[in-house]
Amino acid sequence: MARFILVPGGWHGGWAFDAVSHALSSEGHEVQPLTLSGLGDEPAHGANLERHIDEVVQAVRGRNTQAILVGHSYGGMVITGAADKESSRIKAIIYADAYVPDDGASVWSLTTSNYRERFIAGALADGLTCAPPGHLDSRCRPHPMATFLQAIKLTGNWRNVRTKALIAALGWEGSPFTDLYERLRLDPEWDTHRLDCAHDIPRLAPAAFSRILLKYA
């Protein structure tokens, strides 16, 4: 039995992985989809990238078994930070159309100008949170802007995790992750997979996504 910790992308909660969680748990695996602080029913005050990383670290430390960390989109920042702090407890880190940062990077620095404009427009109401784009699920919540802006602090320990994989969604235009996929598919330390769907892999391709994740169980 493997233990999966699932970290959603911007504006989403653990519910974004409902179909994937069901597929993994039906195969006998332990699944923990997380709703990070500020993205549930509680206020977003004080939530930043470091706090989200610490929440995943606490989930990792909650059991003595190694965990497989899965991050979608923004979640890639969070799982990298958590793996950097607890690399010995991590069996694999899997990025689903997600940011893979180096030390000092942020979502803001890694993303495209179109996404930066979206963040600015979404933050007009209070300057603290970014409203979810209108096409997203109604359960989405305003995302704490600090998590998009804060630079990550990494020692490089996360690279000691033996298994690292990127799943790229190549069925949409304007992806910040296409160049990343092209670079990592030539890197012998990485596994790469491609799906012909748009960005929201957990919702648009849950069966294919789950089949890939099960390879790492």
mmCIF file of C-alpha atoms in Angstrom:
data_model
loop_
_atom_site.group_PDB
_atom_site.id
_atom_site.type_symbol
_atom_site.label_atom_id
_atom_site.label_comp_id
_atom_site.label_asym_id
_atom_site.label_seq_id
_atom_site.Cartn_x
_atom_site.Cartn_y
_atom_site.Cartn_z
ATOM 1 C CA MET A 1 0.000 0.000 0.000
ATOM 2 C CA ALA A 2 1.326 3.424 -0.925
ATOM 3 C CA ARG A 3 0.522 6.745 0.718
ATOM 4 C CA PHE A 4 -0.392 9.627 -1.564
ATOM 5 C CA ILE A 5 -0.571 13.245 -0.414
ATOM 6 C CA LEU A 6 -2.338 15.349 -3.045
ATOM 7 C CA VAL A 7 -1.793 19.113 -3.199
ATOM 8 C CA PRO A 8 -4.163 21.131 -5.417
ATOM 9 C CA GLY A 9 -3.447 24.088 -7.631
ATOM 10 C CA GLY A 10 -4.492 27.688 -7.193
ATOM 11 C CA TRP A 11 -8.025 28.441 -5.968
ATOM 12 C CA HIS A 12 -8.791 24.739 -5.417
ATOM 13 C CA GLY A 13 -9.213 22.548 -2.363
ATOM 14 C CA GLY A 14 -8.758 18.853 -1.783
ATOM 15 C CA TRP A 15 -12.104 18.260 -3.485
ATOM 16 C CA ALA A 16 -10.349 18.837 -6.832
ATOM 17 C CA PHE A 17 -8.908 15.320 -6.499
ATOM 18 C CA ASP A 18 -12.200 13.537 -5.711
ATOM 19 C CA ALA A 19 -12.145 11.263 -8.778
ATOM 20 C CA VAL A 20 -8.415 10.597 -8.495
ATOM 21 C CA SER A 21 -8.672 9.909 -4.766
ATOM 22 C CA HIS A 22 -11.416 7.377 -5.409
ATOM 23 C CA ALA A 23 -9.369 5.635 -8.102
ATOM 24 C CA LEU A 24 -6.297 5.381 -5.871
ATOM 25 C CA SER A 25 -8.138 4.317 -2.725
ATOM 26 C CA SER A 26 -10.081 1.672 -4.655
ATOM 27 C CA GLU A 27 -6.712 0.061 -5.372
ATOM 28 C CA GLY A 28 -5.997 -0.093 -1.645
ATOM 29 C CA HIS A 29 -3.788 2.958 -1.279
ATOM 30 C CA GLU A 30 -3.945 5.628 1.410
ATOM 31 C CA VAL A 31 -4.902 9.003 -0.026
ATOM 32 C CA GLN A 32 -4.772 12.384 1.686
ATOM 33 C CA PRO A 33 -6.024 15.274 -0.472
ATOM 34 C CA LEU A 34 -5.226 18.573 1.207
ATOM 35 C CA THR A 35 -7.071 21.863 1.356
ATOM 36 C CA LEU A 36 -4.391 24.406 2.174
ATOM 37 C CA SER A 37 -5.000 27.295 4.553
ATOM 38 C CA GLY A 38 -7.048 30.130 3.124
ATOM 39 C CA LEU A 39 -8.677 27.884 0.522
ATOM 40 C CA GLY A 40 -11.365 26.331 2.640
ATOM 41 C CA ASP A 41 -14.077 28.067 4.621
ATOM 42 C CA GLU A 42 -11.698 29.928 6.915
ATOM 43 C CA PRO A 43 -10.265 33.398 6.101
ATOM 44 C CA ALA A 44 -7.077 33.553 4.052
ATOM 45 C CA HIS A 45 -5.265 35.960 6.404
ATOM 46 C CA GLY A 46 -1.637 35.001 7.037
ATOM 47 C CA ALA A 47 -1.455 32.284 4.409
ATOM 48 C CA ASN A 48 1.725 32.340 2.367
ATOM 49 C CA LEU A 49 3.890 29.816 0.522
ATOM 50 C CA GLU A 50 5.948 28.913 3.575
ATOM 51 C CA ARG A 51 2.816 28.211 5.596
ATOM 52 C CA HIS A 52 1.452 25.956 2.858
ATOM 53 C CA ILE A 53 4.761 24.098 2.709
ATOM 54 C CA ASP A 54 4.673 23.569 6.477
ATOM 55 C CA GLU A 55 1.156 22.156 6.231
ATOM 56 C CA VAL A 56 2.366 19.527 3.777
ATOM 57 C CA VAL A 57 5.415 18.817 5.951
ATOM 58 C CA GLN A 58 3.091 18.145 8.880
ATOM 59 C CA ALA A 59 1.050 15.768 6.719
ATOM 60 C CA VAL A 60 4.237 13.932 5.718
ATOM 61 C CA ARG A 61 5.321 13.634 9.343
ATOM 62 C CA GLY A 62 1.905 12.368 10.381
ATOM 63 C CA ARG A 63 2.814 8.786 9.501
ATOM 64 C CA ASN A 64 5.999 6.737 9.628
ATOM 65 C CA THR A 65 5.562 5.466 6.079
ATOM 66 C CA GLN A 66 7.088 7.252 3.102
ATOM 67 C CA ALA A 67 4.760 9.477 1.104
ATOM 68 C CA ILE A 68 4.274 10.126 -2.572
ATOM 69 C CA LEU A 69 3.737 13.862 -3.024
ATOM 70 C CA VAL A 70 1.572 14.959 -5.944
ATOM 71 C CA GLY A 71 1.152 18.634 -6.801
ATOM 72 C CA HIS A 72 -0.989 20.230 -9.478
ATOM 73 C CA SER A 73 0.001 23.648 -10.879
ATOM 74 C CA TYR A 74 0.765 25.931 -7.877
ATOM 75 C CA GLY A 75 0.981 22.733 -5.816
ATOM 76 C CA GLY A 76 4.343 22.052 -7.441
ATOM 77 C CA MET A 77 5.838 24.898 -5.419
ATOM 78 C CA VAL A 78 4.464 23.410 -2.221
ATOM 79 C CA ILE A 79 5.567 19.821 -2.756
ATOM 80 C CA THR A 80 9.065 20.985 -3.706
ATOM 81 C CA GLY A 81 9.382 22.916 -0.465
ATOM 82 C CA ALA A 82 8.036 20.004 1.581
ATOM 83 C CA ALA A 83 10.345 17.503 -0.126
ATOM 84 C CA ASP A 84 13.286 19.814 0.524
ATOM 85 C CA LYS A 85 12.568 19.648 4.252
ATOM 86 C CA GLU A 86 11.716 15.941 4.456
ATOM 87 C CA SER A 87 13.449 14.265 1.518
ATOM 88 C CA SER A 88 14.074 11.026 3.427
ATOM 89 C CA ARG A 89 10.342 10.616 4.043
ATOM 90 C CA ILE A 90 9.386 11.074 0.384
ATOM 91 C CA LYS A 91 9.206 8.137 -2.008
ATOM 92 C CA ALA A 92 8.377 10.222 -5.095
ATOM 93 C CA ILE A 93 7.412 13.745 -6.096
ATOM 94 C CA ILE A 94 5.035 14.022 -9.011
ATOM 95 C CA TYR A 95 4.236 17.312 -10.728
ATOM 96 C CA ALA A 96 0.955 17.522 -12.658
ATOM 97 C CA ASP A 97 1.318 20.469 -15.054
ATOM 98 C CA ALA A 98 3.056 22.166 -12.157
ATOM 99 C CA TYR A 99 5.817 24.596 -11.317
ATOM 100 C CA VAL A 100 9.225 23.090 -10.481
ATOM 101 C CA PRO A 101 11.149 25.898 -8.737
ATOM 102 C CA ASP A 102 14.787 26.481 -7.970
ATOM 103 C CA ASP A 103 15.820 28.374 -4.850
ATOM 104 C CA GLY A 104 14.529 31.951 -4.907
ATOM 105 C CA ALA A 105 11.827 31.354 -7.507
ATOM 106 C CA SER A 106 8.152 32.194 -7.090
ATOM 107 C CA VAL A 107 5.014 31.496 -9.055
ATOM 108 C CA TRP A 108 5.206 35.117 -10.172
ATOM 109 C CA SER A 109 8.745 34.692 -11.530
ATOM 110 C CA LEU A 110 8.042 31.333 -13.189
ATOM 111 C CA THR A 111 4.706 32.002 -14.831
ATOM 112 C CA THR A 112 3.764 33.834 -18.030
ATOM 113 C CA SER A 113 2.792 37.468 -18.476
ATOM 114 C CA ASN A 114 -0.806 36.383 -19.119
ATOM 115 C CA TYR A 115 -0.988 34.740 -15.723
ATOM 116 C CA ARG A 116 0.614 37.735 -14.026
ATOM 117 C CA GLU A 117 -2.077 39.935 -15.562
ATOM 118 C CA ARG A 118 -4.696 37.494 -14.308
ATOM 119 C CA PHE A 119 -3.266 37.679 -10.803
ATOM 120 C CA ILE A 120 -3.280 41.482 -10.832
ATOM 121 C CA ALA A 121 -6.861 41.633 -12.091
ATOM 122 C CA GLY A 122 -7.967 39.065 -9.521
ATOM 123 C CA ALA A 123 -6.404 41.015 -6.662
ATOM 124 C CA LEU A 124 -8.129 44.328 -7.401
ATOM 125 C CA ALA A 125 -10.793 43.816 -4.745
ATOM 126 C CA ASP A 126 -8.581 43.663 -1.642
ATOM 127 C CA GLY A 127 -4.966 43.297 -2.778
ATOM 128 C CA LEU A 128 -4.590 40.273 -0.517
ATOM 129 C CA THR A 129 -6.359 37.539 -2.430
ATOM 130 C CA CYS A 130 -6.803 36.708 -6.097
ATOM 131 C CA ALA A 131 -10.367 35.961 -7.146
ATOM 132 C CA PRO A 132 -10.824 32.695 -9.047
ATOM 133 C CA PRO A 133 -11.326 32.987 -12.804
ATOM 134 C CA GLY A 134 -14.984 32.777 -13.737
ATOM 135 C CA HIS A 135 -14.708 29.481 -15.632
ATOM 136 C CA LEU A 136 -13.547 27.506 -12.591
ATOM 137 C CA ASP A 137 -15.648 25.300 -10.320
ATOM 138 C CA SER A 138 -17.982 27.236 -8.017
ATOM 139 C CA ARG A 139 -16.235 25.659 -5.023
ATOM 140 C CA CYS A 140 -13.030 27.553 -5.818
ATOM 141 C CA ARG A 141 -11.975 30.218 -3.350
ATOM 142 C CA PRO A 142 -9.934 33.438 -3.614
ATOM 143 C CA HIS A 143 -6.276 32.464 -3.466
ATOM 144 C CA PRO A 144 -3.863 34.202 -1.041
ATOM 145 C CA MET A 145 -1.661 36.456 -3.180
ATOM 146 C CA ALA A 146 1.323 35.987 -0.871
ATOM 147 C CA THR A 147 1.586 32.376 -1.990
ATOM 148 C CA PHE A 148 2.040 33.481 -5.600
ATOM 149 C CA LEU A 149 4.557 36.213 -4.725
ATOM 150 C CA GLN A 150 6.736 34.714 -2.006
ATOM 151 C CA ALA A 151 10.108 33.342 -3.124
ATOM 152 C CA ILE A 152 10.777 29.757 -2.119
ATOM 153 C CA LYS A 153 13.788 28.893 0.052
ATOM 154 C CA LEU A 154 15.412 25.607 -0.940
ATOM 155 C CA THR A 155 18.599 23.841 0.146
ATOM 156 C CA GLY A 156 18.476 21.440 -2.800
ATOM 157 C CA ASN A 157 17.669 18.402 -0.642
ATOM 158 C CA TRP A 158 14.486 17.808 -2.636
ATOM 159 C CA ARG A 159 16.640 16.647 -5.527
ATOM 160 C CA ASN A 160 17.699 13.666 -3.391
ATOM 161 C CA VAL A 161 14.225 12.168 -3.762
ATOM 162 C CA ARG A 162 14.931 9.251 -6.069
ATOM 163 C CA THR A 163 11.780 9.412 -8.182
ATOM 164 C CA LYS A 164 10.741 12.689 -9.773
ATOM 165 C CA ALA A 165 8.106 12.927 -12.490
ATOM 166 C CA LEU A 166 6.360 15.594 -14.536
ATOM 167 C CA ILE A 167 2.980 15.050 -16.167
ATOM 168 C CA ALA A 168 2.454 17.717 -18.804
ATOM 169 C CA ALA A 169 -0.943 18.687 -20.195
ATOM 170 C CA LEU A 170 -0.231 19.635 -23.782
ATOM 171 C CA GLY A 171 -3.759 20.245 -24.998
ATOM 172 C CA TRP A 172 -3.956 23.964 -24.283
ATOM 173 C CA GLU A 173 -2.337 27.185 -25.450
ATOM 174 C CA GLY A 174 -0.309 29.529 -23.281
ATOM 175 C CA SER A 175 0.994 26.875 -20.900
ATOM 176 C CA PRO A 176 3.850 27.949 -18.593
ATOM 177 C CA PHE A 177 4.927 24.298 -18.469
ATOM 178 C CA THR A 178 5.668 23.379 -22.091
ATOM 179 C CA ASP A 179 9.312 24.479 -21.974
ATOM 180 C CA LEU A 180 9.710 22.727 -18.629
ATOM 181 C CA TYR A 181 8.439 19.484 -20.151
ATOM 182 C CA GLU A 182 10.808 19.781 -23.106
ATOM 183 C CA ARG A 183 13.743 20.311 -20.762
ATOM 184 C CA LEU A 184 12.944 17.599 -18.245
ATOM 185 C CA ARG A 185 12.169 14.902 -20.800
ATOM 186 C CA LEU A 186 15.882 15.008 -21.687
ATOM 187 C CA ASP A 187 16.947 14.764 -18.037
ATOM 188 C CA PRO A 188 17.750 11.170 -16.967
ATOM 189 C CA GLU A 189 16.761 11.952 -13.370
ATOM 190 C CA TRP A 190 13.169 12.656 -14.396
ATOM 191 C CA ASP A 191 10.248 10.647 -15.716
ATOM 192 C CA THR A 192 7.965 12.590 -18.030
ATOM 193 C CA HIS A 193 4.443 11.892 -19.238
ATOM 194 C CA ARG A 194 2.159 13.839 -21.533
ATOM 195 C CA LEU A 195 -1.619 14.091 -21.622
ATOM 196 C CA ASP A 196 -3.583 15.683 -24.435
ATOM 197 C CA CYS A 197 -5.903 17.729 -22.256
ATOM 198 C CA ALA A 198 -6.093 21.244 -20.865
ATOM 199 C CA HIS A 199 -4.476 22.325 -17.608
ATOM 200 C CA ASP A 200 -6.908 20.931 -15.037
ATOM 201 C CA ILE A 201 -5.621 17.357 -15.210
ATOM 202 C CA PRO A 202 -7.421 16.068 -12.073
ATOM 203 C CA ARG A 203 -10.801 17.108 -13.503
ATOM 204 C CA LEU A 204 -10.261 16.590 -17.236
ATOM 205 C CA ALA A 205 -8.254 13.349 -17.244
ATOM 206 C CA PRO A 206 -8.709 11.665 -13.848
ATOM 207 C CA ALA A 207 -8.523 8.107 -15.207
ATOM 208 C CA ALA A 208 -5.326 8.679 -17.183
ATOM 209 C CA PHE A 209 -3.854 10.697 -14.319
ATOM 210 C CA SER A 210 -4.638 7.925 -11.850
ATOM 211 C CA ARG A 211 -3.071 5.273 -14.071
ATOM 212 C CA ILE A 212 0.171 7.251 -14.120
ATOM 213 C CA LEU A 213 0.144 7.755 -10.359
ATOM 214 C CA LEU A 214 -0.427 4.046 -9.756
ATOM 215 C CA LYS A 215 2.835 3.290 -11.582
ATOM 216 C CA TYR A 216 4.626 4.945 -8.679
ATOM 217 C CA ALA A 217 2.776 3.037 -5.958
#
